[in-house]
Amino acid sequence: MSMFSRRDPAHPSAALARAFVRWSFLRSALWRGYWLLAGVYLVVVAGLSASQLVLVGAVQSATVFAAELPAGLLADTRSRRTSLVIAHVATGAGMVMAGLVTSFPALAASQALCGLGWAFASGADVAWISDELGEPDAVPRVLAVRARWDLIGAAVGLLGLGGVGAAAGLSAGIVTSGVLMIGLAGVVGRFPERRFVPVDGRRARAGWRVLRRAVVLAAGDRDIRLVAAAWLLINGSADAYGRLVDQRLLGLGFGEGERPIVWFTALGLVLLAVGALTLRAVEARVHDDAVAVRAIVAACLVAALGLVVFAVAPDPRFAIAGVVLATGAAHPGSVVRAMTEIWVNRRTASDVRTTTHSLLSLTEQTGEVLVGASLAVLAAGSPTWSFAGCAVLVAIAAMLVAATGRRRR
């Protein structure tokens, strides 16, 4: 993208885009490194059961659900930058807490704090760059580049924090990631916010006006409704799968030995490389709705196949093959998330952008709570049935998204 190559200070949009991508790179490195360590910590150190692992995710999602709209309205009426600062502090505090406790209630509380942080970040980052960049046609490409660098950052996080975890212990690595996440709030606090205009008048009344406009926009667009329904199913199944994947792999013998974190780091790097290459392939054409639809549908169908393979895998080799296939739509789901974010962002207005993304995130959290709770029941009986249920839901999501493409033809 030309704006990323220009170093002339006369082009402030290039500097903003680079700052946005670099910050996102750092945030992704910290979060992905944290989750690598936490995923193993919850199983090996805390000893959570399959149903408890899924329920921890449901608690986190319920917190995001409760905080999503108030956080989105704050960003649209007061400040996107303030929302991002709050997000980093809350998320970092939850990460630190997770590395210091082992009981199920305390770990659930730590993930609720992380969920609160993600509620404040949801949509505020996209709204900030969309407004401050001042180049609407460039925003989809910037978001696509950001998504790819998120994966590169995640790889750095896996290596860096994975190394800390291997050398100093899982708890030390988790706490380190949380402290650095809190420190990143200082970087966000220096972001410019020149184009955003706070809403005049009483904040509660202004917030209701923003919410009403966002709801009307989303409810009146049939394609957004279909994608939101698909997003609910994708995230509900991906969250349940993501909470159980480490336990399943460990149970099949993957990562045996004194330092399983080394094997999980290697696997994480492979998955990130697959996601980055896929995003690179579609990056230049993200402005085309048909490309976005085809990318989401293809990722979901391949992921459904991968989830089936993972569910019935007799040994680690087949299980890893299933995990690789599931990468595009399920955990970490980079391709589907990026395409959906860009697709919805193009259909929103500046003054309700964060709130519209918050409404989409509400469907995500609804899926993670309702679908996740249902799959937790299946996981208590047999994790295999839970993974099979994930595959079915992701396949249905692919059909819903495909329906938007058929409508445009």
Tab-separated table of C-alpha atoms in Angstrom:
chain	number	residue	atom	x	y	z
A	1	MET	CA	0.000	0.000	0.000
A	2	SER	CA	1.529	3.309	-1.073
A	3	MET	CA	0.671	5.197	2.081
A	4	PHE	CA	2.744	2.776	4.135
A	5	SER	CA	5.809	3.406	2.001
A	6	ARG	CA	5.688	7.205	2.114
A	7	ARG	CA	7.968	8.674	4.777
A	8	ASP	CA	7.227	12.313	3.919
A	9	PRO	CA	5.888	14.075	7.052
A	10	ALA	CA	3.591	16.005	4.741
A	11	HIS	CA	1.497	12.851	4.628
A	12	PRO	CA	0.226	12.504	8.221
A	13	SER	CA	-2.160	9.726	7.198
A	14	ALA	CA	0.812	7.452	6.511
A	15	ALA	CA	2.190	8.086	9.992
A	16	LEU	CA	-1.215	7.392	11.555
A	17	ALA	CA	-1.581	4.141	9.631
A	18	ARG	CA	1.872	2.996	10.699
A	19	ALA	CA	1.223	3.933	14.337
A	20	PHE	CA	-2.079	2.030	14.264
A	21	VAL	CA	-0.500	-1.087	12.771
A	22	ARG	CA	2.479	-0.996	15.153
A	23	TRP	CA	0.265	-0.606	18.198
A	24	SER	CA	-1.977	-3.439	17.011
A	25	PHE	CA	1.139	-5.557	16.435
A	26	LEU	CA	2.222	-5.026	20.063
A	27	ARG	CA	-1.230	-5.686	21.491
A	28	SER	CA	-1.527	-8.892	19.482
A	29	ALA	CA	1.940	-10.037	20.616
A	30	LEU	CA	1.024	-9.590	24.268
A	31	TRP	CA	-2.425	-11.156	24.035
A	32	ARG	CA	-1.424	-14.137	21.902
A	33	GLY	CA	1.638	-14.823	24.029
A	34	TYR	CA	-0.536	-14.596	27.130
A	35	TRP	CA	-3.124	-16.984	25.749
A	36	LEU	CA	-0.470	-19.510	24.721
A	37	LEU	CA	0.712	-19.638	28.335
A	38	ALA	CA	-2.766	-19.375	29.869
A	39	GLY	CA	-4.160	-22.188	27.714
A	40	VAL	CA	-1.569	-24.601	29.094
A	41	TYR	CA	-1.688	-23.075	32.610
A	42	LEU	CA	-5.437	-23.661	32.939
A	43	VAL	CA	-4.992	-27.362	32.161
A	44	VAL	CA	-1.599	-28.261	33.645
A	45	VAL	CA	-1.404	-25.969	36.696
A	46	ALA	CA	-5.031	-25.088	37.534
A	47	GLY	CA	-6.350	-28.506	36.451
A	48	LEU	CA	-9.669	-27.246	35.081
A	49	SER	CA	-12.055	-29.810	33.570
A	50	ALA	CA	-13.386	-29.597	30.006
A	51	SER	CA	-16.696	-28.095	31.125
A	52	GLN	CA	-14.917	-25.597	33.405
A	53	LEU	CA	-12.688	-24.487	30.528
A	54	VAL	CA	-15.726	-23.722	28.379
A	55	LEU	CA	-17.559	-22.052	31.271
A	56	VAL	CA	-14.597	-19.740	31.910
A	57	GLY	CA	-15.064	-18.561	28.330
A	58	ALA	CA	-18.798	-18.155	28.869
A	59	VAL	CA	-18.182	-15.952	31.926
A	60	GLN	CA	-15.795	-13.798	29.908
A	61	SER	CA	-18.323	-13.489	27.104
A	62	ALA	CA	-21.142	-12.614	29.504
A	63	THR	CA	-19.014	-9.764	30.855
A	64	VAL	CA	-18.330	-8.456	27.367
A	65	PHE	CA	-22.045	-8.729	26.587
A	66	ALA	CA	-22.998	-6.618	29.609
A	67	ALA	CA	-20.345	-3.968	28.975
A	68	GLU	CA	-20.357	-3.850	25.170
A	69	LEU	CA	-23.035	-1.238	24.495
A	70	PRO	CA	-22.103	1.145	27.349
A	71	ALA	CA	-18.477	0.969	26.191
A	72	GLY	CA	-19.436	1.562	22.567
A	73	LEU	CA	-21.625	4.526	23.471
A	74	LEU	CA	-18.795	6.017	25.550
A	75	ALA	CA	-16.486	5.777	22.550
A	76	ASP	CA	-19.030	7.360	20.187
A	77	THR	CA	-20.075	10.171	22.537
A	78	ARG	CA	-16.913	11.006	24.498
A	79	SER	CA	-13.641	9.570	23.140
A	80	ARG	CA	-12.379	6.526	21.232
A	81	ARG	CA	-8.906	7.074	22.720
A	82	THR	CA	-10.225	7.051	26.298
A	83	SER	CA	-12.020	3.776	25.617
A	84	LEU	CA	-8.791	2.201	24.361
A	85	VAL	CA	-6.832	3.342	27.421
A	86	ILE	CA	-9.468	1.808	29.736
A	87	ALA	CA	-9.374	-1.360	27.628
A	88	HIS	CA	-5.647	-1.871	28.104
A	89	VAL	CA	-5.737	-1.301	31.851
A	90	ALA	CA	-8.671	-3.679	32.444
A	91	THR	CA	-7.324	-6.380	30.143
A	92	GLY	CA	-3.837	-6.171	31.607
A	93	ALA	CA	-5.197	-6.405	35.165
A	94	GLY	CA	-7.128	-9.559	34.247
A	95	MET	CA	-4.041	-11.093	32.666
A	96	VAL	CA	-1.924	-10.416	35.751
A	97	MET	CA	-4.603	-11.894	38.013
A	98	ALA	CA	-4.831	-15.040	35.881
A	99	GLY	CA	-1.170	-15.787	36.503
A	100	LEU	CA	-1.521	-15.474	40.275
A	101	VAL	CA	-4.530	-17.729	41.011
A	102	THR	CA	-5.528	-21.344	40.354
A	103	SER	CA	-9.123	-21.732	41.615
A	104	PHE	CA	-11.968	-21.855	39.094
A	105	PRO	CA	-13.900	-18.852	40.575
A	106	ALA	CA	-10.768	-16.675	40.654
A	107	LEU	CA	-9.767	-17.629	37.117
A	108	ALA	CA	-13.301	-16.912	35.911
A	109	ALA	CA	-13.071	-13.469	37.567
A	110	SER	CA	-9.734	-12.801	35.873
A	111	GLN	CA	-11.211	-13.613	32.481
A	112	ALA	CA	-14.199	-11.397	33.249
A	113	LEU	CA	-11.721	-8.503	33.687
A	114	CYS	CA	-10.161	-9.364	30.340
A	115	GLY	CA	-13.645	-9.415	28.842
A	116	LEU	CA	-14.363	-5.954	30.250
A	117	GLY	CA	-11.214	-4.687	28.581
A	118	TRP	CA	-12.126	-6.181	25.227
A	119	ALA	CA	-15.588	-4.607	25.452
A	120	PHE	CA	-13.979	-1.160	25.666
A	121	ALA	CA	-11.621	-1.950	22.786
A	122	SER	CA	-14.290	-3.468	20.545
A	123	GLY	CA	-14.874	-1.204	17.574
A	124	ALA	CA	-13.118	1.777	19.189
A	125	ASP	CA	-9.854	0.964	17.399
A	126	VAL	CA	-11.533	0.634	13.996
A	127	ALA	CA	-13.585	3.791	14.588
A	128	TRP	CA	-10.475	5.738	15.620
A	129	ILE	CA	-8.426	4.892	12.518
A	130	SER	CA	-11.434	5.244	10.193
A	131	ASP	CA	-12.010	8.822	11.368
A	132	GLU	CA	-8.444	10.010	11.931
A	133	LEU	CA	-7.118	8.620	8.652
A	134	GLY	CA	-9.429	10.847	6.625
A	135	GLU	CA	-9.176	8.549	3.571
A	136	PRO	CA	-12.270	6.283	3.458
A	137	ASP	CA	-11.028	4.323	0.449
A	138	ALA	CA	-7.792	3.463	2.260
A	139	VAL	CA	-9.406	2.155	5.463
A	140	PRO	CA	-10.202	-1.413	4.226
A	141	ARG	CA	-6.606	-1.924	3.112
A	142	VAL	CA	-5.240	-0.538	6.387
A	143	LEU	CA	-7.471	-2.943	8.329
A	144	ALA	CA	-6.334	-5.843	6.169
A	145	VAL	CA	-2.676	-4.919	6.681
A	146	ARG	CA	-3.390	-4.605	10.406
A	147	ALA	CA	-4.893	-8.093	10.470
A	148	ARG	CA	-1.798	-9.559	8.832
A	149	TRP	CA	0.559	-7.739	11.202
A	150	ASP	CA	-1.595	-8.906	14.099
A	151	LEU	CA	-0.576	-12.424	13.133
A	152	ILE	CA	3.084	-11.454	12.842
A	153	GLY	CA	2.830	-9.814	16.250
A	154	ALA	CA	1.196	-12.941	17.602
A	155	ALA	CA	4.166	-14.973	16.346
A	156	VAL	CA	6.548	-12.613	18.137
A	157	GLY	CA	4.433	-12.955	21.280
A	158	LEU	CA	4.526	-16.729	21.074
A	159	LEU	CA	8.307	-16.742	20.811
A	160	GLY	CA	8.961	-14.000	23.353
A	161	LEU	CA	6.465	-14.863	26.060
A	162	GLY	CA	6.721	-18.554	25.279
A	163	GLY	CA	10.427	-18.215	26.002
A	164	VAL	CA	9.709	-16.432	29.271
A	165	GLY	CA	7.242	-19.176	30.210
A	166	ALA	CA	9.718	-21.922	29.366
A	167	ALA	CA	12.546	-20.264	31.299
A	168	ALA	CA	10.769	-18.732	34.295
A	169	GLY	CA	7.489	-20.642	34.459
A	170	LEU	CA	3.983	-20.221	33.109
A	171	SER	CA	2.865	-17.906	35.905
A	172	ALA	CA	5.804	-15.531	35.410
A	173	GLY	CA	5.139	-15.321	31.680
A	174	ILE	CA	1.440	-14.621	32.184
A	175	VAL	CA	2.080	-11.866	34.739
A	176	THR	CA	4.724	-10.305	32.477
A	177	SER	CA	2.285	-10.143	29.564
A	178	GLY	CA	-0.314	-8.426	31.749
A	179	VAL	CA	2.094	-5.801	33.087
A	180	LEU	CA	3.226	-4.967	29.542
A	181	MET	CA	-0.408	-4.735	28.387
A	182	ILE	CA	-1.098	-2.146	31.082
A	183	GLY	CA	2.022	-0.272	29.970
A	184	LEU	CA	0.702	-0.195	26.400
A	185	ALA	CA	-2.104	2.065	27.651
A	186	GLY	CA	0.505	4.833	27.758
A	187	VAL	CA	1.129	4.399	24.029
A	188	VAL	CA	-2.585	4.623	23.234
A	189	GLY	CA	-2.942	7.685	25.427
A	190	ARG	CA	-0.652	9.575	23.027
A	191	PHE	CA	-2.781	8.841	19.958
A	192	PRO	CA	-4.133	12.017	18.316
A	193	GLU	CA	-7.899	12.494	18.245
A	194	ARG	CA	-8.430	15.536	16.039
A	195	ARG	CA	-11.330	14.536	13.822
A	196	PHE	CA	-13.625	13.092	16.478
A	197	VAL	CA	-16.240	15.509	17.796
A	198	PRO	CA	-17.751	14.640	21.209
A	199	VAL	CA	-21.541	14.684	21.287
A	200	ASP	CA	-23.024	17.858	22.759
A	201	GLY	CA	-25.802	17.829	25.331
A	202	ARG	CA	-26.590	15.396	28.102
A	203	ARG	CA	-24.556	12.266	27.613
A	204	ALA	CA	-27.367	9.821	28.400
A	205	ARG	CA	-29.710	11.420	25.889
A	206	ALA	CA	-26.971	11.666	23.273
A	207	GLY	CA	-26.083	8.019	23.876
A	208	TRP	CA	-29.650	6.911	23.256
A	209	ARG	CA	-29.694	8.831	19.976
A	210	VAL	CA	-26.480	7.146	18.849
A	211	LEU	CA	-27.767	3.715	19.876
A	212	ARG	CA	-31.067	4.222	18.075
A	213	ARG	CA	-29.315	5.210	14.846
A	214	ALA	CA	-26.946	2.247	15.043
A	215	VAL	CA	-29.801	-0.205	15.665
A	216	VAL	CA	-31.824	1.206	12.759
A	217	LEU	CA	-28.795	0.954	10.470
A	218	ALA	CA	-27.997	-2.643	11.435
A	219	ALA	CA	-31.597	-3.892	11.574
A	220	GLY	CA	-32.449	-2.339	8.223
A	221	ASP	CA	-29.651	-4.071	6.328
A	222	ARG	CA	-30.527	-7.703	5.501
A	223	ASP	CA	-26.925	-8.583	4.701
A	224	ILE	CA	-25.716	-7.277	8.052
A	225	ARG	CA	-28.379	-9.385	9.771
A	226	LEU	CA	-27.241	-12.514	7.939
A	227	VAL	CA	-23.576	-11.867	8.680
A	228	ALA	CA	-24.420	-11.132	12.336
A	229	ALA	CA	-26.222	-14.475	12.615
A	230	ALA	CA	-23.244	-16.242	11.043
A	231	TRP	CA	-20.899	-14.358	13.377
A	232	LEU	CA	-22.919	-15.610	16.368
A	233	LEU	CA	-22.507	-19.241	15.271
A	234	ILE	CA	-18.842	-18.892	14.299
A	235	ASN	CA	-17.790	-17.307	17.564
A	236	GLY	CA	-19.880	-19.593	19.748
A	237	SER	CA	-18.273	-22.652	18.197
A	238	ALA	CA	-14.785	-21.133	17.923
A	239	ASP	CA	-14.750	-20.123	21.577
A	240	ALA	CA	-15.772	-23.577	22.762
A	241	TYR	CA	-13.205	-25.189	20.445
A	242	GLY	CA	-10.480	-22.762	21.513
A	243	ARG	CA	-11.072	-23.521	25.187
A	244	LEU	CA	-10.770	-27.282	24.668
A	245	VAL	CA	-8.104	-27.580	22.001
A	246	ASP	CA	-5.090	-27.608	24.347
A	247	GLN	CA	-6.674	-30.193	26.650
A	248	ARG	CA	-7.504	-32.445	23.690
A	249	LEU	CA	-3.990	-32.198	22.263
A	250	LEU	CA	-2.395	-32.912	25.628
A	251	GLY	CA	-4.704	-35.889	26.064
A	252	LEU	CA	-3.557	-37.309	22.717
A	253	GLY	CA	0.076	-37.025	23.745
A	254	PHE	CA	1.038	-33.793	21.992
A	255	GLY	CA	3.653	-31.826	23.942
A	256	GLU	CA	4.631	-34.688	26.230
A	257	GLY	CA	7.633	-33.988	28.420
A	258	GLU	CA	8.755	-31.389	30.924
A	259	ARG	CA	8.154	-28.356	28.679
A	260	PRO	CA	4.939	-28.739	26.666
A	261	ILE	CA	4.948	-24.980	26.084
A	262	VAL	CA	7.727	-25.412	23.494
A	263	TRP	CA	5.543	-27.688	21.365
A	264	PHE	CA	2.512	-25.420	21.677
A	265	THR	CA	4.642	-22.439	20.679
A	266	ALA	CA	5.777	-24.264	17.535
A	267	LEU	CA	2.205	-25.214	16.660
A	268	GLY	CA	1.035	-21.651	17.261
A	269	LEU	CA	3.674	-20.328	14.859
A	270	VAL	CA	2.501	-22.711	12.144
A	271	LEU	CA	-1.114	-21.601	12.599
A	272	LEU	CA	-0.172	-17.933	12.457
A	273	ALA	CA	1.824	-18.483	9.268
A	274	VAL	CA	-1.196	-20.166	7.648
A	275	GLY	CA	-3.438	-17.249	8.632
A	276	ALA	CA	-0.942	-14.591	7.483
A	277	LEU	CA	-0.463	-16.213	4.075
A	278	THR	CA	-4.223	-16.469	3.588
A	279	LEU	CA	-4.738	-12.811	4.483
A	280	ARG	CA	-1.912	-11.787	2.160
A	281	ALA	CA	-3.657	-13.577	-0.687
A	282	VAL	CA	-6.873	-11.547	-0.301
A	283	GLU	CA	-5.402	-8.276	0.994
A	284	ALA	CA	-5.286	-6.453	-2.340
A	285	ARG	CA	-8.982	-7.101	-3.074
A	286	VAL	CA	-10.627	-6.488	0.294
A	287	HIS	CA	-12.577	-3.579	-1.196
A	288	ASP	CA	-14.613	-6.120	-3.208
A	289	ASP	CA	-17.617	-7.446	-1.248
A	290	ALA	CA	-17.731	-10.617	-3.350
A	291	VAL	CA	-14.126	-11.427	-2.380
A	292	ALA	CA	-14.930	-10.937	1.303
A	293	VAL	CA	-17.961	-13.233	1.062
A	294	ARG	CA	-16.046	-15.957	-0.769
A	295	ALA	CA	-13.164	-15.734	1.715
A	296	ILE	CA	-15.492	-16.094	4.712
A	297	VAL	CA	-17.438	-18.991	3.175
A	298	ALA	CA	-14.286	-20.858	2.120
A	299	ALA	CA	-12.665	-20.385	5.544
A	300	CYS	CA	-15.787	-21.671	7.308
A	301	LEU	CA	-16.160	-24.758	5.128
A	302	VAL	CA	-12.490	-25.687	5.502
A	303	ALA	CA	-12.748	-25.080	9.250
A	304	ALA	CA	-15.805	-27.346	9.492
A	305	LEU	CA	-13.798	-30.123	7.863
A	306	GLY	CA	-10.904	-29.451	10.223
A	307	LEU	CA	-13.154	-29.608	13.280
A	308	VAL	CA	-14.475	-33.007	12.195
A	309	VAL	CA	-10.932	-34.295	11.664
A	310	PHE	CA	-9.924	-32.937	15.067
A	311	ALA	CA	-12.957	-34.483	16.763
A	312	VAL	CA	-12.220	-38.022	15.551
A	313	ALA	CA	-8.403	-37.813	15.481
A	314	PRO	CA	-6.854	-41.019	16.859
A	315	ASP	CA	-3.425	-39.458	17.455
A	316	PRO	CA	-1.647	-36.063	17.546
A	317	ARG	CA	-0.809	-36.074	13.821
A	318	PHE	CA	-4.449	-36.102	12.721
A	319	ALA	CA	-5.376	-33.684	15.495
A	320	ILE	CA	-2.785	-31.159	14.326
A	321	ALA	CA	-4.020	-31.485	10.742
A	322	GLY	CA	-7.515	-30.665	11.983
A	323	VAL	CA	-6.244	-27.659	13.946
A	324	VAL	CA	-4.441	-26.283	10.880
A	325	LEU	CA	-7.579	-26.619	8.740
A	326	ALA	CA	-9.673	-24.887	11.399
A	327	THR	CA	-7.328	-21.889	11.611
A	328	GLY	CA	-9.167	-19.591	9.198
A	329	ALA	CA	-12.508	-19.531	11.008
A	330	ALA	CA	-12.009	-21.096	14.416
A	331	HIS	CA	-9.348	-20.298	16.994
A	332	PRO	CA	-7.652	-17.868	16.206
A	333	GLY	CA	-10.042	-17.210	13.289
A	334	SER	CA	-7.981	-14.427	11.773
A	335	VAL	CA	-9.334	-14.562	8.222
A	336	VAL	CA	-13.041	-14.559	9.063
A	337	ARG	CA	-12.609	-11.892	11.750
A	338	ALA	CA	-10.707	-9.543	9.438
A	339	MET	CA	-13.086	-9.975	6.512
A	340	THR	CA	-16.178	-9.502	8.686
A	341	GLU	CA	-14.752	-6.408	10.375
A	342	ILE	CA	-13.917	-4.770	7.042
A	343	TRP	CA	-17.242	-5.750	5.484
A	344	VAL	CA	-19.319	-4.261	8.314
A	345	ASN	CA	-17.134	-1.167	8.729
A	346	ARG	CA	-17.832	-0.184	5.128
A	347	ARG	CA	-21.560	-0.074	5.911
A	348	THR	CA	-21.406	2.218	8.942
A	349	ALA	CA	-21.498	5.985	9.442
A	350	SER	CA	-18.766	7.784	11.391
A	351	ASP	CA	-20.953	9.000	14.256
A	352	VAL	CA	-22.236	5.502	15.099
A	353	ARG	CA	-19.283	3.411	13.939
A	354	THR	CA	-18.142	2.115	17.335
A	355	THR	CA	-21.701	1.377	18.465
A	356	THR	CA	-22.429	-0.533	15.247
A	357	HIS	CA	-19.326	-2.650	15.805
A	358	SER	CA	-20.480	-3.097	19.406
A	359	LEU	CA	-23.803	-4.472	18.171
A	360	LEU	CA	-21.892	-6.958	16.035
A	361	SER	CA	-19.760	-7.832	19.041
A	362	LEU	CA	-22.934	-8.408	21.064
A	363	THR	CA	-23.891	-11.146	18.641
A	364	GLU	CA	-20.397	-12.570	19.100
A	365	GLN	CA	-20.770	-12.622	22.872
A	366	THR	CA	-24.305	-14.002	22.638
A	367	GLY	CA	-22.940	-16.873	20.603
A	368	GLU	CA	-20.115	-17.482	23.033
A	369	VAL	CA	-22.496	-17.493	26.019
A	370	LEU	CA	-25.429	-19.451	24.595
A	371	VAL	CA	-23.603	-21.711	22.163
A	372	GLY	CA	-20.635	-22.029	24.513
A	373	ALA	CA	-22.844	-23.061	27.428
A	374	SER	CA	-24.612	-25.631	25.242
A	375	LEU	CA	-21.327	-27.039	23.999
A	376	ALA	CA	-20.053	-27.144	27.587
A	377	VAL	CA	-22.860	-29.575	28.363
A	378	LEU	CA	-21.795	-31.721	25.403
A	379	ALA	CA	-18.153	-31.460	26.502
A	380	ALA	CA	-19.057	-32.786	29.954
A	381	GLY	CA	-20.361	-35.956	28.299
A	382	SER	CA	-17.865	-36.215	25.462
A	383	PRO	CA	-15.542	-33.541	24.012
A	384	THR	CA	-15.856	-35.317	20.651
A	385	TRP	CA	-19.544	-34.395	20.462
A	386	SER	CA	-18.685	-30.809	21.366
A	387	PHE	CA	-16.213	-30.561	18.469
A	388	ALA	CA	-18.729	-32.151	16.094
A	389	GLY	CA	-21.311	-29.570	17.177
A	390	CYS	CA	-18.779	-26.815	16.433
A	391	ALA	CA	-18.319	-28.183	12.912
A	392	VAL	CA	-22.058	-28.174	12.211
A	393	LEU	CA	-22.474	-24.586	13.425
A	394	VAL	CA	-19.560	-23.297	11.356
A	395	ALA	CA	-20.989	-24.998	8.243
A	396	ILE	CA	-24.374	-23.333	8.845
A	397	ALA	CA	-22.585	-19.987	9.218
A	398	ALA	CA	-20.987	-20.513	5.798
A	399	MET	CA	-24.430	-20.978	4.241
A	400	LEU	CA	-25.729	-17.774	5.868
A	401	VAL	CA	-22.834	-15.702	4.536
A	402	ALA	CA	-23.169	-17.320	1.109
A	403	ALA	CA	-26.786	-16.109	1.034
A	404	THR	CA	-25.572	-12.487	1.030
A	405	GLY	CA	-23.540	-13.173	-2.095
A	406	ARG	CA	-26.487	-14.825	-3.886
A	407	ARG	CA	-28.667	-11.800	-3.090
A	408	ARG	CA	-26.271	-9.418	-4.864
A	409	ARG	CA	-26.080	-11.467	-8.059
